[in-house]
Short mmCIF file of N, CA, C and O in Angstrom, two decimals:
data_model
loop_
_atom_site.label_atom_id
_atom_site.label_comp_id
_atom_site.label_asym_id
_atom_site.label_seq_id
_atom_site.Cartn_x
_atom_site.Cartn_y
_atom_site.Cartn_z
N UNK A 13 -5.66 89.46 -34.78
CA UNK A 13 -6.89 88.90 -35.33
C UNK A 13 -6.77 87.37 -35.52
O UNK A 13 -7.46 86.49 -35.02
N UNK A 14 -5.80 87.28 -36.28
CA UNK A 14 -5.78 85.63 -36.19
C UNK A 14 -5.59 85.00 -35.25
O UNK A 14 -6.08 83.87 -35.31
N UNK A 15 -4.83 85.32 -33.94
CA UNK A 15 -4.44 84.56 -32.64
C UNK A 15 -6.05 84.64 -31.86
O UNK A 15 -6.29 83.93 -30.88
N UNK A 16 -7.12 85.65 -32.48
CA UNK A 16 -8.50 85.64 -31.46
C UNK A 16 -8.69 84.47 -32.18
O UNK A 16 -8.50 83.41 -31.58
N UNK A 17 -9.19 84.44 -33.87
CA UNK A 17 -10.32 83.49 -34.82
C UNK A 17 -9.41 82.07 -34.13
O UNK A 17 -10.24 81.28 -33.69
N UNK A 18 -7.74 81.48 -33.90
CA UNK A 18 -7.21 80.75 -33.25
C UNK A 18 -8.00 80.36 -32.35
O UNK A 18 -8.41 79.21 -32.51
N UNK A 19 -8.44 81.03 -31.25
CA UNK A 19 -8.58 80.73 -29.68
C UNK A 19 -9.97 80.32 -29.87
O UNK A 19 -10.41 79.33 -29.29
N UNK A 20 -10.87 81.19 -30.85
CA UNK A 20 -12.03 80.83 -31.21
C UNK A 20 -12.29 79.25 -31.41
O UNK A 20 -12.99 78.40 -30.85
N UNK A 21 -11.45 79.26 -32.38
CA UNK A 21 -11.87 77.64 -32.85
C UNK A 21 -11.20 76.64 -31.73
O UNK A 21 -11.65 75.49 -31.79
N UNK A 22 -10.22 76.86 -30.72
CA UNK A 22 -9.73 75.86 -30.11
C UNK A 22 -10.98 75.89 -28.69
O UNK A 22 -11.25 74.94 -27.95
N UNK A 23 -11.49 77.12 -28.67
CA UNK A 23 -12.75 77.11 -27.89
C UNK A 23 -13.96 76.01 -28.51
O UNK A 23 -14.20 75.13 -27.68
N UNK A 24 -14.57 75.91 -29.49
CA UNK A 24 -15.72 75.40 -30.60
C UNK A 24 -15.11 73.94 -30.26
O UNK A 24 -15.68 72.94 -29.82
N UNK A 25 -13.95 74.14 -30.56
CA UNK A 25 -13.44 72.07 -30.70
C UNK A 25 -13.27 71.92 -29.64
O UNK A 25 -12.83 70.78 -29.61
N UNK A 26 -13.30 72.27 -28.71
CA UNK A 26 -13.53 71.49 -27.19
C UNK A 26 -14.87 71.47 -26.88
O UNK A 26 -15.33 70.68 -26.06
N UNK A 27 -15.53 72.27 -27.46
CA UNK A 27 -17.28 72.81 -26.42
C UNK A 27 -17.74 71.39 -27.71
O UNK A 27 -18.28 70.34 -27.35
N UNK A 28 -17.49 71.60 -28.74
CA UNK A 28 -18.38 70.44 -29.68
C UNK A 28 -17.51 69.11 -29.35
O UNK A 28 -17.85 68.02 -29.83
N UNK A 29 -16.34 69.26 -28.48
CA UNK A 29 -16.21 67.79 -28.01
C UNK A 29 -16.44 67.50 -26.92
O UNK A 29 -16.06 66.37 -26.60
N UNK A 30 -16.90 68.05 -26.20
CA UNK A 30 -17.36 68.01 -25.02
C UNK A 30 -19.14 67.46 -25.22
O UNK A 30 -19.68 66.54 -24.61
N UNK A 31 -19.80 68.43 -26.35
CA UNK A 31 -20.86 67.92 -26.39
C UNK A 31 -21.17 66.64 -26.92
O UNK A 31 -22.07 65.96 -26.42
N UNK A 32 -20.68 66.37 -27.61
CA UNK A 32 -20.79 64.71 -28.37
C UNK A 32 -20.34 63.41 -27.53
O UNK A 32 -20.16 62.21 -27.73
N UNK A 33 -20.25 64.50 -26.28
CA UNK A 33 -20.21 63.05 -25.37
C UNK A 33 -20.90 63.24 -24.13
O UNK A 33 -20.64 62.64 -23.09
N UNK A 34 -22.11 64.40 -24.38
CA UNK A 34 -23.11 64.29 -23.47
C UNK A 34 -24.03 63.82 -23.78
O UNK A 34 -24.63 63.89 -24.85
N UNK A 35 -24.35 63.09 -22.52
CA UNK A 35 -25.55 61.56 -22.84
C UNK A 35 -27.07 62.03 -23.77
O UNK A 35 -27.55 61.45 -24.74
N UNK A 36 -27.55 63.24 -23.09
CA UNK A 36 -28.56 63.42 -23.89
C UNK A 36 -28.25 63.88 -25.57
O UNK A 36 -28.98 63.43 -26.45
N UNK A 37 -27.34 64.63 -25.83
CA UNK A 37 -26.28 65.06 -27.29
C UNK A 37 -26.07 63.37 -27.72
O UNK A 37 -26.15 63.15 -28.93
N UNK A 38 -25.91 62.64 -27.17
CA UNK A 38 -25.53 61.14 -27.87
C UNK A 38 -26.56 60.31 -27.98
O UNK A 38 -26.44 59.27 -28.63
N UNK A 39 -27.61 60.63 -27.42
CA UNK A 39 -29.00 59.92 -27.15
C UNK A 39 -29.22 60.21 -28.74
O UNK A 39 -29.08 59.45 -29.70
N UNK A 40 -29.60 61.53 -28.68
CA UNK A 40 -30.08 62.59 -29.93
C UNK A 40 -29.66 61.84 -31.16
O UNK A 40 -30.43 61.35 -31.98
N UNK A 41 -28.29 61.79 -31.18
CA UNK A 41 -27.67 61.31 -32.32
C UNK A 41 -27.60 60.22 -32.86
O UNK A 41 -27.62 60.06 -34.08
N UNK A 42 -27.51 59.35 -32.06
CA UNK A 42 -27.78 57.85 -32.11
C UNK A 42 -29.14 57.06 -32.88
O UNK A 42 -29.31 55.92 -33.30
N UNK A 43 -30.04 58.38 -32.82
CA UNK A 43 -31.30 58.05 -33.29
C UNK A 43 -31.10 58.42 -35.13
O UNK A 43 -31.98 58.26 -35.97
N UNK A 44 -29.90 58.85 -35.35
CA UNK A 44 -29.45 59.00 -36.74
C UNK A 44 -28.47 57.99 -36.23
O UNK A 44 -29.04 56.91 -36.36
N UNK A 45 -27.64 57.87 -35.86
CA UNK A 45 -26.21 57.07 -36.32
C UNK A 45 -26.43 55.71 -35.63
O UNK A 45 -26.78 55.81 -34.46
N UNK A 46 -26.31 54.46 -36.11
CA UNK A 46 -25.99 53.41 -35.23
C UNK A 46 -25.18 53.71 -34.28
O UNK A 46 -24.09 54.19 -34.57
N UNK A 47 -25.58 53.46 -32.76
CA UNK A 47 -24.63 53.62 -31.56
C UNK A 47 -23.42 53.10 -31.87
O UNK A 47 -22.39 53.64 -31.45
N UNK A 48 -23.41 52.06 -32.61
CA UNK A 48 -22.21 50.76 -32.32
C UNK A 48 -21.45 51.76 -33.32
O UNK A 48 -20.23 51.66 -33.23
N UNK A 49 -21.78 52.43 -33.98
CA UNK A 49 -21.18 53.48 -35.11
C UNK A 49 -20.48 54.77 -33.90
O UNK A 49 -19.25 54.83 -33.96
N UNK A 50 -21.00 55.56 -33.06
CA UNK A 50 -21.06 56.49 -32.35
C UNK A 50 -19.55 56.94 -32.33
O UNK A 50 -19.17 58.01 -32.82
N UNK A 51 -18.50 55.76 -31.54
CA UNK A 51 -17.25 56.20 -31.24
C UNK A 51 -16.63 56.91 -32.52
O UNK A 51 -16.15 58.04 -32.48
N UNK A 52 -16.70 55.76 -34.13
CA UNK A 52 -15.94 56.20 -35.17
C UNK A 52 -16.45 57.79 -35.39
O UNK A 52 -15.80 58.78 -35.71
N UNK A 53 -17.54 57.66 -35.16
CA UNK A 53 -18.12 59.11 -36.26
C UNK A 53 -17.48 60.47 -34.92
O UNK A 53 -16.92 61.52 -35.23
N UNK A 54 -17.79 60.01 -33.47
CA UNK A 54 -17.31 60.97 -32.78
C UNK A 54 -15.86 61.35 -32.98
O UNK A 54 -15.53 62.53 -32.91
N UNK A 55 -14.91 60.32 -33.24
CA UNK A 55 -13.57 59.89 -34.00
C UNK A 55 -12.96 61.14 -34.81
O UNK A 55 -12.14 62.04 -34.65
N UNK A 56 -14.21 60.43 -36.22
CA UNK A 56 -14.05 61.33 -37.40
C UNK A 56 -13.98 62.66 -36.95
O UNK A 56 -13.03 63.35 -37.30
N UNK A 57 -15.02 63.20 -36.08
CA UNK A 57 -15.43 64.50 -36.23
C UNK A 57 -14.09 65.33 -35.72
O UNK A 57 -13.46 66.26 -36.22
N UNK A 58 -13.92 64.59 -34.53
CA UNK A 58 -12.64 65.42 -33.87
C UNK A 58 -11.08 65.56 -34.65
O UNK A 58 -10.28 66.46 -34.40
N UNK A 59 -10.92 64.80 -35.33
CA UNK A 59 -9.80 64.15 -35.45
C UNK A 59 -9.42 65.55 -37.25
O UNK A 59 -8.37 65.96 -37.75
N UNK A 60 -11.12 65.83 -37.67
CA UNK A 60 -10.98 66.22 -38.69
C UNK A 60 -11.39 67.73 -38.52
O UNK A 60 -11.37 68.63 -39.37
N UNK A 61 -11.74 67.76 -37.33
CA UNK A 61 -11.94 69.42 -36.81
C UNK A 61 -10.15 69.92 -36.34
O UNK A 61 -9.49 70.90 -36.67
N UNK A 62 -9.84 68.74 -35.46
CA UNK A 62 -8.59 69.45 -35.09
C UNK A 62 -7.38 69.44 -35.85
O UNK A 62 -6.36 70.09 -35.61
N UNK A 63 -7.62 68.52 -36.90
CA UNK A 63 -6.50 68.68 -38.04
C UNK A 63 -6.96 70.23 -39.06
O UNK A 63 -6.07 70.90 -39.57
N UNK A 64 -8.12 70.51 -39.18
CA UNK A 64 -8.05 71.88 -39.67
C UNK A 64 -7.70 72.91 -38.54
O UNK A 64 -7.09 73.88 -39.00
N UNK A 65 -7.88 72.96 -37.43
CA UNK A 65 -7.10 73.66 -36.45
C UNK A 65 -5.71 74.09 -36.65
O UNK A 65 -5.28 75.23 -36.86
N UNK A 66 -4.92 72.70 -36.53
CA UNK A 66 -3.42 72.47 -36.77
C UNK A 66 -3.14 72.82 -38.14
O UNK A 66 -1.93 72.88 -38.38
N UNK A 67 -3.91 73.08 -39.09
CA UNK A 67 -3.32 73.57 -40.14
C UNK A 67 -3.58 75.05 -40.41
O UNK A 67 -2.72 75.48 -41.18
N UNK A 68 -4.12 75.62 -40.19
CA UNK A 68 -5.00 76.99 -39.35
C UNK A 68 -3.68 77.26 -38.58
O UNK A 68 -2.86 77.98 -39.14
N UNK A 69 -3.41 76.83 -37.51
CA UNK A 69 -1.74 76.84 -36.79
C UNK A 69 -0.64 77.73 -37.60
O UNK A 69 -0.20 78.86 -37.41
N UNK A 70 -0.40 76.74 -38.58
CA UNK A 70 0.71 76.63 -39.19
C UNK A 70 0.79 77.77 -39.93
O UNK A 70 1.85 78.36 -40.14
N UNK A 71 -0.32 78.11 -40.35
CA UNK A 71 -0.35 79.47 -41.36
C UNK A 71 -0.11 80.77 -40.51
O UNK A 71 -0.29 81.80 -41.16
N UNK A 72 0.12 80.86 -39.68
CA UNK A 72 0.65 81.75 -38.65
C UNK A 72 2.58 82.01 -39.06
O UNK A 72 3.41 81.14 -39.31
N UNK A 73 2.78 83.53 -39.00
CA UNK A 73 4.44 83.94 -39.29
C UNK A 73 4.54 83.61 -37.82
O UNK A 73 3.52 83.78 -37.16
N UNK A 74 5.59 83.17 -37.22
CA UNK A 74 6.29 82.91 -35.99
C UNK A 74 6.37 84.32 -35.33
O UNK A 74 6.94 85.33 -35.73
N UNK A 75 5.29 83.99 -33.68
CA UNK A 75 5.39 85.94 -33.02
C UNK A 75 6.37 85.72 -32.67
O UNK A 75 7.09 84.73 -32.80
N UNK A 76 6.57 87.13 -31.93
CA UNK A 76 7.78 87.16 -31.54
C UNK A 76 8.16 86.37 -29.95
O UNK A 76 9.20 86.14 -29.33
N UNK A 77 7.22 86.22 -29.80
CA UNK A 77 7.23 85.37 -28.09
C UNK A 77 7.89 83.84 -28.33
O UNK A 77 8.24 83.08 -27.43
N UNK A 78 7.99 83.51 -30.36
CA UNK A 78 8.34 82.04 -29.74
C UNK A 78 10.11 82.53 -30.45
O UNK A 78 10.83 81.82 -31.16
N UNK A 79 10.32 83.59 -30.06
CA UNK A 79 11.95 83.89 -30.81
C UNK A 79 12.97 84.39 -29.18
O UNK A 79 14.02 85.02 -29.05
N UNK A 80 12.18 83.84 -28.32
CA UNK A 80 12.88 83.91 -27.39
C UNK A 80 13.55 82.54 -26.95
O UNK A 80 12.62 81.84 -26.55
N UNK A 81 14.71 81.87 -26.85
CA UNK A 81 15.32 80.85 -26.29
C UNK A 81 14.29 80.42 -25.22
O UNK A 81 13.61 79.40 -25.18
N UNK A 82 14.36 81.36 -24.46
CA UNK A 82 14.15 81.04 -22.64
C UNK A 82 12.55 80.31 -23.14
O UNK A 82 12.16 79.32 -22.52
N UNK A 83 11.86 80.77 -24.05
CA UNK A 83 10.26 80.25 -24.41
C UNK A 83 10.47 79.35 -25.19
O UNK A 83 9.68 78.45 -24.90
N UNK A 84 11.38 78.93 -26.44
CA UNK A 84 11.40 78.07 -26.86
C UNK A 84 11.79 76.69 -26.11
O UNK A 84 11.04 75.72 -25.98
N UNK A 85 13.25 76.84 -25.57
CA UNK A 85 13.62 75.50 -24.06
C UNK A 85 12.59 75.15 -23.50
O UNK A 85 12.70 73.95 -23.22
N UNK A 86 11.28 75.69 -23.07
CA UNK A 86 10.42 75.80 -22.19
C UNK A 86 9.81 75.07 -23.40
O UNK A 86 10.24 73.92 -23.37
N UNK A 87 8.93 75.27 -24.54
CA UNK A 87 8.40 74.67 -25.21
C UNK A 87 8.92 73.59 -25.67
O UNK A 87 8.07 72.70 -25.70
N UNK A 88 10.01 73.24 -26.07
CA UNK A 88 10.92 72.21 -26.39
C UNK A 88 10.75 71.06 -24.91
O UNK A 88 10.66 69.86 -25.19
N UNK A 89 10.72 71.40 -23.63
CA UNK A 89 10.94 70.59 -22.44
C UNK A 89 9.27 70.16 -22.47
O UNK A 89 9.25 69.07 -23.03
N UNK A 90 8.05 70.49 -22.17
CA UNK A 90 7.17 70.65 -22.73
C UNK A 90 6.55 69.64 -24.25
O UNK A 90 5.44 69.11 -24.17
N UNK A 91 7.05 69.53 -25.03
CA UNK A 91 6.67 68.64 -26.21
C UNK A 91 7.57 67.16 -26.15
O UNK A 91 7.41 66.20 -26.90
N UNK A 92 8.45 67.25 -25.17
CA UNK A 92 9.24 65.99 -24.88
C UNK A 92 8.10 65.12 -24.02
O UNK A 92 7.27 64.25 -24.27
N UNK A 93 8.64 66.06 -22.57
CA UNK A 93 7.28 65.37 -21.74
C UNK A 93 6.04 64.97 -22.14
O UNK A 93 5.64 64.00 -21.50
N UNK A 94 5.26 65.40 -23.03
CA UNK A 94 4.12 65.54 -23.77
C UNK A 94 4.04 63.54 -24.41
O UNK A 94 3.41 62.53 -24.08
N UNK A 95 5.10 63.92 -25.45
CA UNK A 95 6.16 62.99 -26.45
C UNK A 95 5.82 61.43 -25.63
O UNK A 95 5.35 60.39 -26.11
N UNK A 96 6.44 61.87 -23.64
CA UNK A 96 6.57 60.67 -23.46
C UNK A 96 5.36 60.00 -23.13
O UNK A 96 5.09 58.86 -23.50
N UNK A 97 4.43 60.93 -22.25
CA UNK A 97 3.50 60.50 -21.47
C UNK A 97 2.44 59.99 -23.24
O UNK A 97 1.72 59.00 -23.18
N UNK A 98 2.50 60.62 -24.31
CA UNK A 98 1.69 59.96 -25.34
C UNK A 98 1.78 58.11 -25.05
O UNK A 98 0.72 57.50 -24.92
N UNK A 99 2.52 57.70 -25.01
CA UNK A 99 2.33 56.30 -25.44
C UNK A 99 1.93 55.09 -24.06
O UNK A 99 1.38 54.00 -24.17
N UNK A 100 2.61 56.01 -22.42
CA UNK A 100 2.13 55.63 -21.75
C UNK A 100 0.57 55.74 -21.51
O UNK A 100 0.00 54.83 -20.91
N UNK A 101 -0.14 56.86 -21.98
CA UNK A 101 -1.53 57.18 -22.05
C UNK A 101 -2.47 56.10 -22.61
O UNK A 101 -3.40 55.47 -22.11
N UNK A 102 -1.86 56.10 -23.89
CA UNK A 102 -2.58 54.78 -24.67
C UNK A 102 -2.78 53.45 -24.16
O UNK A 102 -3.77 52.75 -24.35
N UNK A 103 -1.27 53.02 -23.15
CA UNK A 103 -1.49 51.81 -22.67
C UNK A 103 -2.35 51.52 -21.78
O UNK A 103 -2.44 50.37 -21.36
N UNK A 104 -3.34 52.76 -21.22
CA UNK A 104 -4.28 52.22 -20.19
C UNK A 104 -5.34 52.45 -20.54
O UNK A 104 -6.31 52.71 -19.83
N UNK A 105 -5.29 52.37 -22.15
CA UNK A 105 -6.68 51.78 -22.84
C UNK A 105 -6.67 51.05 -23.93
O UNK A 105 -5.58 51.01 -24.51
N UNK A 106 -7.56 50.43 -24.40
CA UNK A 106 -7.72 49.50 -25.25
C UNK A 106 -8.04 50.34 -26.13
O UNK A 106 -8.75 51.34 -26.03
N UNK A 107 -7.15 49.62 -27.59
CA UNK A 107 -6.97 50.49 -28.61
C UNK A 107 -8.14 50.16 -29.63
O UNK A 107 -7.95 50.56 -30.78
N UNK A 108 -8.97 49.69 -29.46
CA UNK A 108 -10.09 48.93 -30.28
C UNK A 108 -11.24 49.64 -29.79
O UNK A 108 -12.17 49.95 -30.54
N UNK A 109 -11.23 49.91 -28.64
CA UNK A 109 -12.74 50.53 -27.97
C UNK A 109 -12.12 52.06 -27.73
O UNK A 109 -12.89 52.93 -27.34
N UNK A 110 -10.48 52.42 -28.00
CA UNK A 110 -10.96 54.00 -27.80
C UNK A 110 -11.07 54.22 -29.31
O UNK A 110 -11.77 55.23 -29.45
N UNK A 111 -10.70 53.75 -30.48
CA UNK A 111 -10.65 54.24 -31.47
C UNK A 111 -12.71 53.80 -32.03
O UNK A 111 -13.30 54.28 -33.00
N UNK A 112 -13.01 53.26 -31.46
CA UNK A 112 -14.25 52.58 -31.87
C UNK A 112 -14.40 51.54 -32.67
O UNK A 112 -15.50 51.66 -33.21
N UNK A 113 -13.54 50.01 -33.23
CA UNK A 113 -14.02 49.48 -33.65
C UNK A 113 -14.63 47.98 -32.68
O UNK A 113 -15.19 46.95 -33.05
N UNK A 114 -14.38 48.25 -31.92
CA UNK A 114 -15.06 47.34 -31.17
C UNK A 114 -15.86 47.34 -30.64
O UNK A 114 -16.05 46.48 -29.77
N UNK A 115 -16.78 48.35 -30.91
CA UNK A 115 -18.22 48.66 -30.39
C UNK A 115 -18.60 48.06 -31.85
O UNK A 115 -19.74 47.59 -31.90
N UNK A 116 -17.95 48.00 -32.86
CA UNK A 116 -18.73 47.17 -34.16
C UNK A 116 -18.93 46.08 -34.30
O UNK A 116 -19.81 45.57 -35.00
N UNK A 117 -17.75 45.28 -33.30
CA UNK A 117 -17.77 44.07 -33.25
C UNK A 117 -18.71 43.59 -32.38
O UNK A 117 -19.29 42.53 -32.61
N UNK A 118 -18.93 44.26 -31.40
CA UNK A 118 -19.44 43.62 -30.46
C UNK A 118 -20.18 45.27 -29.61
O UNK A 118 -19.73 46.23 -29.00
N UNK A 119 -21.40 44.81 -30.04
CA UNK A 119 -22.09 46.19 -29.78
C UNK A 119 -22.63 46.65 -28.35
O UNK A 119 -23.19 47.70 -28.05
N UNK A 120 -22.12 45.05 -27.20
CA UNK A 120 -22.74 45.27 -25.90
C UNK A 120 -21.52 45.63 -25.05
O UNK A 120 -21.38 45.55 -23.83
N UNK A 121 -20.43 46.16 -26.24
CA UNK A 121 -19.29 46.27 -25.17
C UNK A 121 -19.45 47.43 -24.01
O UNK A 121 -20.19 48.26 -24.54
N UNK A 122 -19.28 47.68 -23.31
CA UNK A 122 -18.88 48.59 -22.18
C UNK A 122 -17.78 49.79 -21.86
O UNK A 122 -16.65 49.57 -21.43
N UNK A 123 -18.24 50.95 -22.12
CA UNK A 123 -17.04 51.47 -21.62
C UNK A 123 -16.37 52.17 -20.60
O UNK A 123 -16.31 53.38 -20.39
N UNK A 124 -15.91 51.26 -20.03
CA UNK A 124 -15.41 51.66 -18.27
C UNK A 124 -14.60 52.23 -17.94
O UNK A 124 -13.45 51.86 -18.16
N UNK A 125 -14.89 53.36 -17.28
CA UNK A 125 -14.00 54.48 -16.79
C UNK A 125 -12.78 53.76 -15.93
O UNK A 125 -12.91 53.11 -14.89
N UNK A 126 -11.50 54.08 -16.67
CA UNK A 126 -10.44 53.81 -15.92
C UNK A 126 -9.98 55.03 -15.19
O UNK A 126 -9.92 56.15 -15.70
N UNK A 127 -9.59 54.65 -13.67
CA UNK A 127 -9.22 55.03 -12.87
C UNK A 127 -7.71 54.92 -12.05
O UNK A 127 -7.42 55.55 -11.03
N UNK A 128 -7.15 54.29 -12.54
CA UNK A 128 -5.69 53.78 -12.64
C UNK A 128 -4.78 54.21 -13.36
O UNK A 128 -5.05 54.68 -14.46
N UNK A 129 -3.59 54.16 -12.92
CA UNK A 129 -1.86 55.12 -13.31
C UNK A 129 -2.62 56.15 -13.69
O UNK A 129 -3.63 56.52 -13.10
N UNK A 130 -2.03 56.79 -15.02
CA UNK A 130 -2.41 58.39 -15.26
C UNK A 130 -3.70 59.02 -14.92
O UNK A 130 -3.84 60.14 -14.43
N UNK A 131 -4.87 57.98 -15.29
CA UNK A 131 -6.02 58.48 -14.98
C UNK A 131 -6.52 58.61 -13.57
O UNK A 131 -7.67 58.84 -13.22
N UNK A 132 -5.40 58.43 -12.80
CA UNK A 132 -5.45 58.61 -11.38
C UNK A 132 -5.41 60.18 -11.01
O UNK A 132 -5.95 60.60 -9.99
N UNK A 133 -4.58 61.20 -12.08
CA UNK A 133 -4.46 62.26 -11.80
C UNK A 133 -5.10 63.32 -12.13
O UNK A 133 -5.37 64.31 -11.46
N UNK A 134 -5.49 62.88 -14.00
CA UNK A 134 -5.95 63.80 -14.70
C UNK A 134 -6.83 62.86 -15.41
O UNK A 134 -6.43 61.69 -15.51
N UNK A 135 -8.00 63.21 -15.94
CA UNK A 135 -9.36 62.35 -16.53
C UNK A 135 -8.90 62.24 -17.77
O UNK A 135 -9.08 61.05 -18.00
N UNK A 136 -8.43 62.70 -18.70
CA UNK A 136 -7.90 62.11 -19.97
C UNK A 136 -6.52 62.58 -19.90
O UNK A 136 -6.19 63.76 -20.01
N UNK A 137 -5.69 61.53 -19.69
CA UNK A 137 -3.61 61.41 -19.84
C UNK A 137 -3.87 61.59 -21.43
O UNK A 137 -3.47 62.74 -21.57
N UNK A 138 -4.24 61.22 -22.58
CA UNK A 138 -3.85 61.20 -23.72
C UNK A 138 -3.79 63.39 -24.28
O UNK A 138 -2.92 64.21 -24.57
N UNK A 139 -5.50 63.33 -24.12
CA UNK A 139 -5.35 65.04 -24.40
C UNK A 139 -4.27 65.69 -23.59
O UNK A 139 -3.49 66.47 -24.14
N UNK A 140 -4.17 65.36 -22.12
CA UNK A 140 -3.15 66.27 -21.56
C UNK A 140 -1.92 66.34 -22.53
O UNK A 140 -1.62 67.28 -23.27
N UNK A 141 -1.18 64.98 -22.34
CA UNK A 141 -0.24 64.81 -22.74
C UNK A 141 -0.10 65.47 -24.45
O UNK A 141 0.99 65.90 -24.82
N UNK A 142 -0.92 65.48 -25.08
CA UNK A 142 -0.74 66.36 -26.24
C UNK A 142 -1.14 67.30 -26.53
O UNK A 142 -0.89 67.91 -27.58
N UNK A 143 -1.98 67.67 -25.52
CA UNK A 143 -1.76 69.54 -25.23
C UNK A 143 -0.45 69.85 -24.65
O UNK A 143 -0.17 71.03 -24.82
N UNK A 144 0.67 69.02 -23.85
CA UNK A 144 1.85 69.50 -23.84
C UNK A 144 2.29 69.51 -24.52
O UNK A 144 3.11 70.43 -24.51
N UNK A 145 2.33 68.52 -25.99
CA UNK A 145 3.04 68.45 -26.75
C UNK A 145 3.12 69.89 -28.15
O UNK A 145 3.95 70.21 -29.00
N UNK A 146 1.69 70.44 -27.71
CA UNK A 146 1.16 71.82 -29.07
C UNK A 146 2.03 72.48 -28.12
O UNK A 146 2.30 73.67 -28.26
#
């Protein structure tokens, strides 16, 4: 039961982050939130959905699938890689316009799809990389 209500909510926090960044879902919203506001509050939302997730996590007794070596090594190799690609991820964005305060500063900023190193492979390196790391 708890590993479904789990999957449940890691389903909800992707579909409601997925929606808050569809144009007409942001149109909508914007007409409540200052745009130049948009990134923080989209920010907030995620940041405070998936920290109740991860704590939701934790309250879980350890199954028995992670008391196997051969699954743990595997998870352990897995949260390294994860570990590393985190900080290379970040560097191929600007830390002001992904976190949102520079849409405050400057409200005609732009935000341009990078297409270069990681994002050459996979459309967001940061989530990947720390979905390897869970």
């Amino acid at each position: 039961m708890e590993i479904t209500i789990f999957s449940i909510s890691l389903v909800l926090y992707y579909a409601v982050h997925s929606l808050l960044v569809h144009p007409k879902i942001k149109s909508t919203l914007t007409n409540f939130i200052p745009s130049k506001l948009y990134r923080l509050f989209f920010n907030f939302i995620a940041i405070s959905t998936l920290g109740g997730i991860v704590w939701y996590y934790f309250q879980f007794e350890t199954p028995a699938l992670f008391e196997n070596k051969i699954v743990q090594m595997i998870g352990l190799i897995l949260a390294i890689l994860g570990g590393i690609l985190v900080p290379i991820s970040l560097n191929q964005y600007k830390l002001s316009e992904f976190i949102g305060t520079q849409q405050i500063v400057n409200s005609d900023a732009k935000n341009l799809l990078v297409t270069k190193g990681l994002n050459h492979f996979v459309r967001h390196p940061l989530y990947f990389s720390i979905l390897l790391m869970l």
